Tab-separated table of C-alpha atoms and ligand atoms in Angstrom:
chain	number	residue	atom	x	y	z
Y	552	MET	CA	28.211	-4.454	-10.805
Y	553	ASN	CA	29.169	-0.776	-9.270
Y	554	LYS	CA	30.231	-1.065	-5.615
Y	555	GLY	CA	27.882	1.088	-3.428
Y	556	THR	CA	25.477	-1.016	-0.917
Y	557	CYS	CA	23.210	-3.578	-1.956
Y	558	ILE	CA	20.463	-4.706	-0.732
Y	559	LEU	CA	18.341	-7.711	-1.646
Y	560	ALA	CA	14.096	-6.964	-0.199
Y	561	ILE	CA	11.539	-9.683	-0.345
Y	562	GLU	CA	7.950	-9.053	0.301
Y	563	SER	CA	5.382	-11.792	1.126
Y	564	SER	CA	2.673	-10.249	3.478
Y	565	CYS	CA	-0.023	-11.155	1.517
Y	566	ASP	CA	-0.736	-12.325	-2.018
Y	567	GLU	CA	2.401	-11.092	-3.672
Y	568	THR	CA	5.523	-12.164	-3.688
Y	569	SER	CA	7.963	-9.391	-4.752
Y	570	ALA	CA	12.229	-8.749	-4.880
Y	571	SER	CA	14.301	-5.801	-5.334
Y	572	VAL	CA	17.470	-4.369	-5.478
Y	573	CYS	CA	18.592	-1.225	-4.788
Y	574	VAL	CA	22.197	0.399	-4.065
Y	575	ASP	CA	22.704	3.476	-2.296
Y	576	GLY	CA	19.092	3.766	-2.213
Y	577	GLN	CA	18.213	4.041	-6.306
Y	578	ILE	CA	16.197	1.675	-7.019
Y	579	LEU	CA	17.968	-1.060	-9.390
Y	580	SER	CA	15.166	-4.097	-9.656
Y	581	ASN	CA	11.356	-4.173	-8.289
Y	582	TYR	CA	10.036	-7.574	-9.337
Y	583	ILE	CA	6.226	-8.642	-8.859
Y	584	ALA	CA	4.107	-11.864	-8.888
Y	585	ASN	CA	0.537	-11.956	-8.702
Y	586	GLN	CA	-1.129	-14.357	-7.575
Y	587	SER	CA	-4.342	-14.997	-10.043
Y	588	VAL	CA	-5.218	-18.289	-8.000
Y	589	HIS	CA	-7.181	-16.337	-5.366
Y	590	GLU	CA	-9.733	-14.776	-7.856
Y	591	GLN	CA	-12.057	-17.690	-7.822
Y	592	TYR	CA	-12.942	-17.332	-4.321
Y	593	GLY	CA	-13.415	-13.721	-3.764
Y	594	GLY	CA	-10.576	-12.874	-1.103
Y	595	VAL	CA	-6.990	-13.959	-0.775
Y	596	VAL	CA	-7.179	-18.078	0.307
Y	597	PRO	CA	-4.116	-17.725	2.891
Y	598	GLU	CA	-3.084	-21.274	2.439
Y	599	LEU	CA	-2.773	-21.179	-1.235
Y	600	ALA	CA	-1.189	-17.808	-0.760
Y	601	SER	CA	2.148	-19.070	1.169
Y	602	ARG	CA	2.296	-22.554	-1.274
Y	603	ALA	CA	2.234	-19.652	-3.940
Y	604	HIS	CA	5.002	-17.694	-2.204
Y	605	ILE	CA	6.932	-20.860	-1.608
Y	606	GLN	CA	6.553	-21.363	-5.492
Y	607	ASN	CA	7.504	-17.715	-6.877
Y	608	ILE	CA	10.264	-16.655	-4.481
Y	609	VAL	CA	13.641	-18.272	-6.225
Y	610	PRO	CA	12.294	-16.986	-9.435
Y	611	VAL	CA	11.560	-13.655	-8.258
Y	612	VAL	CA	14.744	-13.303	-6.391
Y	613	ASP	CA	16.514	-14.666	-9.739
Y	614	ALA	CA	14.695	-11.928	-11.334
Y	615	ALA	CA	15.468	-9.664	-9.522
Y	616	LEU	CA	19.454	-10.095	-9.626
Y	617	ARG	CA	19.471	-10.435	-12.530
Y	618	THR	CA	17.171	-7.323	-13.815
Y	619	ALA	CA	19.490	-5.204	-11.385
Y	620	GLY	CA	22.837	-6.852	-12.981
Y	621	CYS	CA	24.046	-8.461	-9.700
Y	622	GLN	CA	24.947	-11.570	-8.549
Y	623	LEU	CA	23.958	-13.017	-4.567
Y	624	ALA	CA	27.972	-12.562	-4.193
Y	625	ASP	CA	27.245	-8.791	-4.917
Y	626	VAL	CA	24.740	-8.224	-2.164
Y	627	ASP	CA	25.232	-6.468	1.180
Y	628	ALA	CA	22.113	-7.056	3.176
Y	629	ILE	CA	18.993	-9.159	2.792
Y	630	ALA	CA	15.972	-7.231	4.098
Y	631	PHE	CA	12.086	-9.253	4.330
Y	632	THR	CA	8.945	-7.914	5.561
Y	633	GLN	CA	8.659	-9.206	8.776
Y	634	ALA	CA	5.120	-7.684	9.531
Y	635	PRO	CA	2.169	-7.483	9.785
Y	636	GLY	CA	0.670	-9.570	7.008
Y	637	LEU	CA	-0.407	-13.232	6.831
Y	638	ILE	CA	1.535	-15.465	8.806
Y	639	GLY	CA	1.945	-18.588	6.396
Y	640	SER	CA	2.716	-15.668	3.742
Y	641	LEU	CA	5.076	-14.018	5.782
Y	642	LEU	CA	6.977	-17.149	6.783
Y	643	VAL	CA	8.148	-17.620	3.326
Y	644	GLY	CA	9.504	-14.665	2.768
Y	645	ALA	CA	11.207	-14.375	5.892
Y	646	GLN	CA	12.675	-18.290	6.307
Y	647	PHE	CA	14.463	-17.083	2.479
Y	648	ALA	CA	15.618	-13.397	3.728
Y	649	LYS	CA	17.615	-15.772	7.109
Y	650	SER	CA	18.707	-18.467	5.125
Y	651	LEU	CA	20.492	-16.117	2.534
Y	652	SER	CA	21.885	-14.437	5.397
Y	653	LEU	CA	22.823	-17.435	7.186
Y	654	ALA	CA	24.348	-18.715	3.610
Y	655	LEU	CA	25.955	-15.347	2.803
Y	656	GLN	CA	26.609	-14.419	6.373
Y	657	LYS	CA	25.447	-10.899	5.313
Y	658	PRO	CA	23.313	-9.243	7.828
Y	659	LEU	CA	19.960	-9.400	7.917
Y	660	ILE	CA	16.810	-6.435	8.195
Y	661	ALA	CA	13.767	-6.330	9.748
Y	662	VAL	CA	11.156	-4.682	8.041
Y	663	HIS	CA	7.571	-3.050	9.263
Y	664	HIS	CA	5.180	-3.407	5.950
Y	665	MET	CA	3.327	-0.339	7.134
Y	666	GLN	CA	6.402	1.661	7.489
Y	667	ALA	CA	7.584	0.646	3.982
Y	668	HIS	CA	4.517	1.739	2.528
Y	669	VAL	CA	4.743	5.302	3.665
Y	670	LEU	CA	8.709	5.368	3.324
Y	671	ALA	CA	7.859	4.204	-0.891
Y	672	ASN	CA	6.723	7.819	-0.802
Y	673	LEU	CA	11.072	8.608	-0.669
Y	674	ILE	CA	11.987	6.221	-4.050
Y	675	PRO	CA	13.435	8.459	-6.655
Y	676	THR	CA	11.704	7.784	-9.939
Y	677	ARG	CA	12.319	9.396	-13.292
Y	678	THR	CA	9.287	11.349	-15.041
Y	679	ALA	CA	9.077	10.257	-18.829
Y	680	GLU	CA	11.435	13.207	-19.748
Y	681	GLY	CA	14.302	11.776	-17.629
Y	682	ASN	CA	14.053	14.528	-14.706
Y	683	GLU	CA	13.918	13.203	-11.305
Y	684	ASN	CA	10.878	13.445	-8.984
Y	685	SER	CA	11.231	15.259	-5.958
Y	686	VAL	CA	10.544	13.301	-2.724
Y	687	PRO	CA	8.894	14.885	-0.081
Y	688	THR	CA	10.944	16.594	2.753
Y	689	PHE	CA	10.420	15.897	6.484
Y	690	PRO	CA	7.911	16.209	8.396
Y	691	PHE	CA	4.954	14.851	6.067
Y	692	LEU	CA	1.901	13.113	6.744
Y	693	CYS	CA	0.776	10.310	4.922
Y	694	LEU	CA	-2.496	9.205	4.213
Y	695	THR	CA	-1.418	4.920	4.186
Y	696	VAL	CA	-4.609	3.058	2.683
Y	697	SER	CA	-4.751	-0.463	1.520
Y	698	GLY	CA	-6.628	-3.713	1.770
Y	699	GLY	CA	-5.856	-4.255	6.250
Y	700	HIS	CA	-4.813	-0.800	7.604
Y	701	THR	CA	-5.801	2.524	7.118
Y	702	GLN	CA	-4.131	5.071	8.768
Y	703	ILE	CA	-2.501	8.532	9.134
Y	704	VAL	CA	0.577	8.859	9.781
Y	705	LEU	CA	3.171	12.066	10.656
Y	706	ALA	CA	6.555	11.306	9.526
Y	707	LYS	CA	9.049	12.834	11.298
Y	708	SER	CA	12.286	10.905	9.982
Y	709	PRO	CA	12.288	7.981	7.964
Y	710	LEU	CA	13.025	5.905	11.120
Y	711	ASP	CA	10.363	8.211	13.302
Y	712	LEU	CA	7.169	7.473	12.403
Y	713	GLU	CA	4.110	8.479	14.536
Y	714	VAL	CA	0.155	7.145	13.851
Y	715	ILE	CA	-1.874	10.098	14.377
Y	716	GLY	CA	-5.245	8.220	13.207
Y	717	GLU	CA	-6.575	5.250	12.030
Y	718	THR	CA	-9.755	3.142	10.768
Y	719	ILE	CA	-11.565	1.530	13.901
Y	720	ASP	CA	-13.261	-0.849	11.656
Y	721	ASP	CA	-12.683	-2.070	8.421
Y	722	ALA	CA	-9.865	-0.324	5.908
Y	723	ALA	CA	-10.578	1.777	2.949
Y	724	GLY	CA	-9.285	-0.994	0.748
Y	725	GLU	CA	-11.958	-2.939	2.085
Y	726	ALA	CA	-15.242	-0.529	1.732
Y	727	PHE	CA	-13.742	-1.098	-1.930
Y	728	ASP	CA	-13.689	-4.538	-2.396
Y	729	LYS	CA	-16.500	-5.184	-0.088
Y	730	SER	CA	-19.409	-2.636	-2.212
Y	731	ALA	CA	-17.459	-3.864	-5.199
Y	732	LYS	CA	-18.791	-8.216	-4.236
Y	733	LEU	CA	-22.154	-6.058	-3.777
Y	734	LEU	CA	-22.143	-5.167	-7.241
Y	735	GLY	CA	-21.149	-7.999	-8.589
Y	736	LEU	CA	-17.865	-7.402	-9.336
Y	737	PRO	CA	-14.803	-9.947	-8.719
Y	738	TYR	CA	-11.869	-9.726	-6.199
Y	739	PRO	CA	-9.854	-7.506	-5.652
Y	740	GLY	CA	-12.692	-5.468	-6.767
Y	741	GLY	CA	-11.106	-1.861	-6.039
Y	742	PRO	CA	-8.671	-1.380	-9.851
Y	743	LEU	CA	-12.783	-2.585	-11.052
Y	744	VAL	CA	-14.531	0.152	-8.961
Y	745	ASP	CA	-11.417	3.023	-10.107
Y	746	LYS	CA	-12.142	1.750	-13.897
Y	747	ARG	CA	-16.128	1.813	-13.977
Y	748	ALA	CA	-16.131	5.182	-11.960
Y	749	LYS	CA	-13.973	7.160	-14.474
Y	750	LEU	CA	-17.254	6.873	-17.188
Y	751	GLY	CA	-20.160	7.209	-14.201
Y	752	ASN	CA	-21.938	10.788	-12.820
Y	753	PRO	CA	-20.090	11.113	-8.904
Y	754	LEU	CA	-22.941	12.718	-7.438
Y	755	ALA	CA	-25.953	10.252	-8.702
Y	756	PHE	CA	-26.741	8.509	-5.330
Y	757	GLN	CA	-25.346	9.676	-1.871
Y	758	PHE	CA	-24.415	7.116	0.828
Y	759	ALA	CA	-23.905	7.809	4.343
Y	760	GLU	CA	-20.771	8.942	5.748
Y	761	PRO	CA	-19.544	8.271	9.404
Y	762	GLN	CA	-18.953	10.904	11.858
Y	763	ILE	CA	-15.736	9.479	14.000
Y	764	PRO	CA	-13.754	11.828	16.454
Y	765	GLU	CA	-10.343	13.171	15.858
Y	766	LEU	CA	-8.444	11.719	13.170
Y	767	ASN	CA	-10.046	8.246	12.832
Y	768	PHE	CA	-11.865	6.313	10.234
Y	769	SER	CA	-14.640	4.403	10.162
Y	770	PHE	CA	-16.037	2.199	6.893
Y	771	SER	CA	-18.084	-0.372	7.788
Y	772	GLY	CA	-21.060	1.506	7.756
Y	773	LEU	CA	-20.912	1.967	3.988
Y	774	LYS	CA	-20.778	-1.113	3.088
Y	775	THR	CA	-24.415	-1.649	4.952
Y	776	SER	CA	-25.415	1.638	3.038
Y	777	VAL	CA	-24.729	0.445	0.020
Y	778	LEU	CA	-26.348	-2.803	0.841
Y	779	TYR	CA	-29.752	-1.196	2.212
Y	780	PHE	CA	-29.632	1.021	-1.043
Y	781	LEU	CA	-29.393	-2.086	-3.798
Y	782	GLN	CA	-31.887	-3.796	-2.033
Y	783	LYS	CA	-34.306	-1.498	-2.232
Y	784	GLN	CA	-33.777	-1.008	-6.060
Y	785	PRO	CA	-35.580	-3.251	-8.908
Y	786	ALA	CA	-34.374	-5.813	-11.004
Y	787	GLY	CA	-31.430	-5.316	-13.239
Y	788	PHE	CA	-30.291	-1.802	-11.435
Y	789	ILE	CA	-26.662	-2.633	-11.063
Y	790	GLU	CA	-26.641	-3.273	-14.382
Y	791	GLN	CA	-27.693	-0.616	-15.416
Y	792	ASN	CA	-26.466	2.025	-12.726
Y	793	LEU	CA	-23.005	0.301	-12.667
Y	794	ASP	CA	-20.996	3.131	-13.492
Y	795	ASP	CA	-22.952	5.713	-11.748
Y	796	LEU	CA	-22.808	3.726	-8.920
Y	797	CYS	CA	-19.084	3.062	-8.009
Y	798	ALA	CA	-18.379	6.495	-9.562
Y	799	SER	CA	-20.678	7.609	-6.224
Y	800	ILE	CA	-19.320	4.880	-3.685
Y	801	GLN	CA	-15.703	5.917	-5.045
Y	802	HIS	CA	-16.234	9.559	-4.073
Y	803	THR	CA	-18.038	8.953	-0.814
Y	804	ILE	CA	-14.698	6.726	0.518
Y	805	VAL	CA	-12.617	9.525	-1.075
Y	806	ASN	CA	-14.393	12.341	0.872
Y	807	ILE	CA	-14.557	10.332	3.879
Y	808	LEU	CA	-10.346	9.774	3.236
Y	809	LEU	CA	-9.711	13.826	2.536
Y	810	LYS	CA	-12.123	15.400	5.215
Y	811	LYS	CA	-9.427	13.465	7.890
Y	812	VAL	CA	-6.205	14.563	5.799
Y	813	LYS	CA	-7.559	18.321	5.949
Y	814	LYS	CA	-8.143	17.815	9.426
Y	815	ALA	CA	-4.966	16.128	9.784
Y	816	ILE	CA	-3.557	19.239	8.368
Y	817	GLN	CA	-4.744	21.735	10.023
Y	818	GLN	CA	-4.369	19.995	13.516
Y	819	THR	CA	-0.257	19.542	12.835
Y	820	GLY	CA	0.430	22.816	10.966
Y	821	VAL	CA	2.231	20.128	8.065
Y	822	ARG	CA	1.412	20.328	4.984
Y	823	ASN	CA	3.775	17.688	3.128
Y	824	VAL	CA	1.038	15.480	2.176
Y	825	CYS	CA	1.602	11.676	0.572
Y	826	ILE	CA	-0.369	8.458	0.008
Y	827	ALA	CA	0.616	5.077	0.149
Y	828	GLY	CA	-1.226	1.852	-0.123
Y	829	GLY	CA	-3.050	0.030	-2.700
Y	830	VAL	CA	-5.718	2.369	-2.329
Y	831	SER	CA	-3.215	4.617	-3.511
Y	832	ALA	CA	-3.277	3.774	-7.215
Y	833	ASN	CA	-6.897	4.746	-7.184
Y	834	SER	CA	-7.260	7.738	-9.554
Y	835	GLY	CA	-10.051	9.665	-8.066
Y	836	LEU	CA	-8.096	9.856	-4.238
Y	837	ARG	CA	-5.049	10.814	-6.485
Y	838	THR	CA	-7.075	13.637	-8.486
Y	839	ALA	CA	-8.567	14.797	-5.563
Y	840	LEU	CA	-5.769	14.937	-3.366
Y	841	GLN	CA	-4.206	16.746	-6.238
Y	842	GLN	CA	-6.819	19.178	-6.580
Y	843	MET	CA	-7.020	20.076	-2.807
Y	844	GLY	CA	-3.198	20.627	-2.264
Y	845	GLU	CA	-3.671	22.869	-5.240
Y	846	LYS	CA	-6.488	24.750	-3.480
Y	847	HIS	CA	-5.102	24.423	0.119
Y	848	GLY	CA	-1.812	25.224	-1.045
Y	849	TRP	CA	-0.060	21.987	0.340
Y	850	LYS	CA	2.948	20.331	-1.156
Y	851	THR	CA	1.043	16.537	-2.590
Y	852	PHE	CA	3.578	13.546	-3.365
Y	853	ILE	CA	2.321	10.499	-5.392
Y	854	PRO	CA	4.238	7.453	-5.753
Y	855	LYS	CA	4.894	5.721	-8.659
Y	856	PHE	CA	1.667	3.113	-9.750
Y	857	GLU	CA	4.443	-0.022	-9.039
Y	858	TYR	CA	5.137	1.234	-5.162
Y	859	CYS	CA	1.303	1.488	-4.397
Y	860	THR	CA	0.516	-1.462	-3.983
Y	861	ASP	CA	1.994	-4.683	-2.323
Y	862	ASN	CA	6.140	-4.537	-3.771
Y	863	ALA	CA	9.796	-4.976	-2.266
Y	864	ALA	CA	11.112	-1.717	-3.637
Y	865	MET	CA	9.957	-0.141	-0.582
Y	866	ILE	CA	11.066	-2.676	1.806
Y	867	ALA	CA	14.182	-1.962	-0.099
Y	868	ILE	CA	14.016	1.589	0.179
Y	869	THR	CA	12.502	1.610	4.584
Y	870	ALA	CA	15.780	-1.273	4.407
Y	871	TRP	CA	18.507	1.455	3.075
Y	872	TYR	CA	17.841	3.666	5.764
Y	873	LYS	CA	17.818	0.811	8.465
Y	874	TYR	CA	21.027	-0.390	7.592
Y	875	GLN	CA	22.556	3.351	7.444
Y	876	ALA	CA	21.565	3.821	11.321
Y	877	ALA	CA	23.143	0.142	12.083
Y	878	GLU	CA	18.803	-1.659	12.587
Y	879	PHE	CA	20.236	-5.440	11.939
Y	880	THR	CA	18.337	-8.030	13.495
Y	881	THR	CA	19.489	-11.523	14.389
Y	882	LEU	CA	18.464	-15.289	12.863
Y	883	ASP	CA	15.611	-15.866	15.834
Y	884	ILE	CA	13.567	-13.109	14.785
Y	885	SER	CA	10.141	-14.115	13.729
Y	886	PRO	CA	7.078	-13.213	11.394
Y	887	SER	CA	4.256	-11.770	12.940
Y	888	ALA	CA	0.945	-11.141	11.734
Y	889	ARG	CA	0.247	-8.386	14.149
Y	890	ALA	CA	2.593	-6.054	14.684
Y	891	GLU	CA	2.443	-2.053	16.338
Y	892	TRP	CA	4.966	0.287	15.312
K	568	LIG	O1	-0.966	-2.224	-0.006
K	568	LIG	P1	-2.181	-3.777	-1.061
K	568	LIG	O2	-1.404	-4.009	-1.927
K	568	LIG	O3	-2.007	-4.572	-0.080
K	568	LIG	C1	-2.288	-4.635	0.953
K	568	LIG	O4	-1.507	-4.452	2.111
K	568	LIG	O5	-3.397	-4.290	1.899
K	568	LIG	O6	-3.738	-3.036	-1.030
K	568	LIG	C2	-4.529	-4.132	-1.473
K	568	LIG	C3	-6.019	-2.847	-1.740
K	568	LIG	C4	-6.845	-3.750	-2.221
K	568	LIG	O7	-8.287	-3.984	-1.541
K	568	LIG	C5	-7.654	-3.441	-3.259
K	568	LIG	O8	-8.959	-3.533	-4.201
K	568	LIG	C6	-7.213	-2.026	-3.652
K	568	LIG	O9	-5.882	-1.900	-2.487
K	568	LIG	N1	-6.695	-1.185	-4.964
K	568	LIG	C7	-7.558	-0.458	-5.211
K	568	LIG	C8	-7.130	0.300	-6.256
K	568	LIG	N2	-5.576	-0.292	-6.501
K	568	LIG	C9	-5.936	-1.280	-5.160
K	568	LIG	N3	-8.675	0.154	-4.361
K	568	LIG	C10	-9.142	1.261	-5.513
K	568	LIG	N4	-8.809	1.988	-6.548
K	568	LIG	C11	-7.532	1.354	-7.252
K	568	LIG	N5	-6.969	1.742	-8.493
K	569	LIG	ZN1	0.485	-3.190	1.895
């Protein structure tokens, strides 16, 4: 293969086992194995996730290397998600990466999962016409919305990120998933709400929006608001109004998120805005952000779909910046379920 700096990256923080190969910042492969085992339980079961990671990790790394057309001998550094996440899941990826680092005698790079979600916006991607999509210039703001986090991040450079707002309770992804559960939809409900919302009226029902100071968010009240509303309705109401309910819930969540993005832009004066994390795959959020950007003259950036939900390409791109800054770690590093930036 062409020589350049080749990084093998591994992501295993929750229920996706993923590996990616990047050469000089270009993503050559991004292989993701989803774990369907959790669907029947209505949420991720940590012990089952760890076991599935153990089963998946060798074939996933092998597939990532083969797709990229390279071999272990070509790898110059190994990167892994160190935090935050489910500890048993993180341990599988961390131990695998450490073992490879030791066996190949190549440096190890520890990556913060939330930092990687933000830097997913820096992955150059090609459009259908073969043109390279533009990536944001610094400084930029990033709304990071996933199943575990909801943050507004001010990115001053690839390795200088500051959290300027975050949720005080549930994450936006939880708001989608918990509301979906109340509607009888299986886990994870976010993508299903998105799908049904496309067919419904977003203004059909009104749900309370919280008044939270500064750039922080709260989503726990929305679930309660949906619950109380549904309890007052006659039998069969959900089935008859599912599309409108999904559209209205999605509209409320998107509104809560984008009001704070607008406030963050007013406060910082930074007009480059990105989104990241699993919920950034939401079509309502993507469209609304684009429309607001056009209306207010912001530059908006939305990562390619496969780089929105958990994936190792975002770990690889972050590791590429860390590699250039010689930010390596030693073999005694432990993964951490919770970690501040
Ligand atoms: O970033 P991610 O893949 O994993 C975490 O680190 O949490 O995010 C998963 C979350 C779940 O809550 C899922 O329901 C939500 O992202 N999600 C969506 C969509 N796709 C994934 N929520 C709304 N609309 C979507 N299209
Ligand atoms: Zn994530």
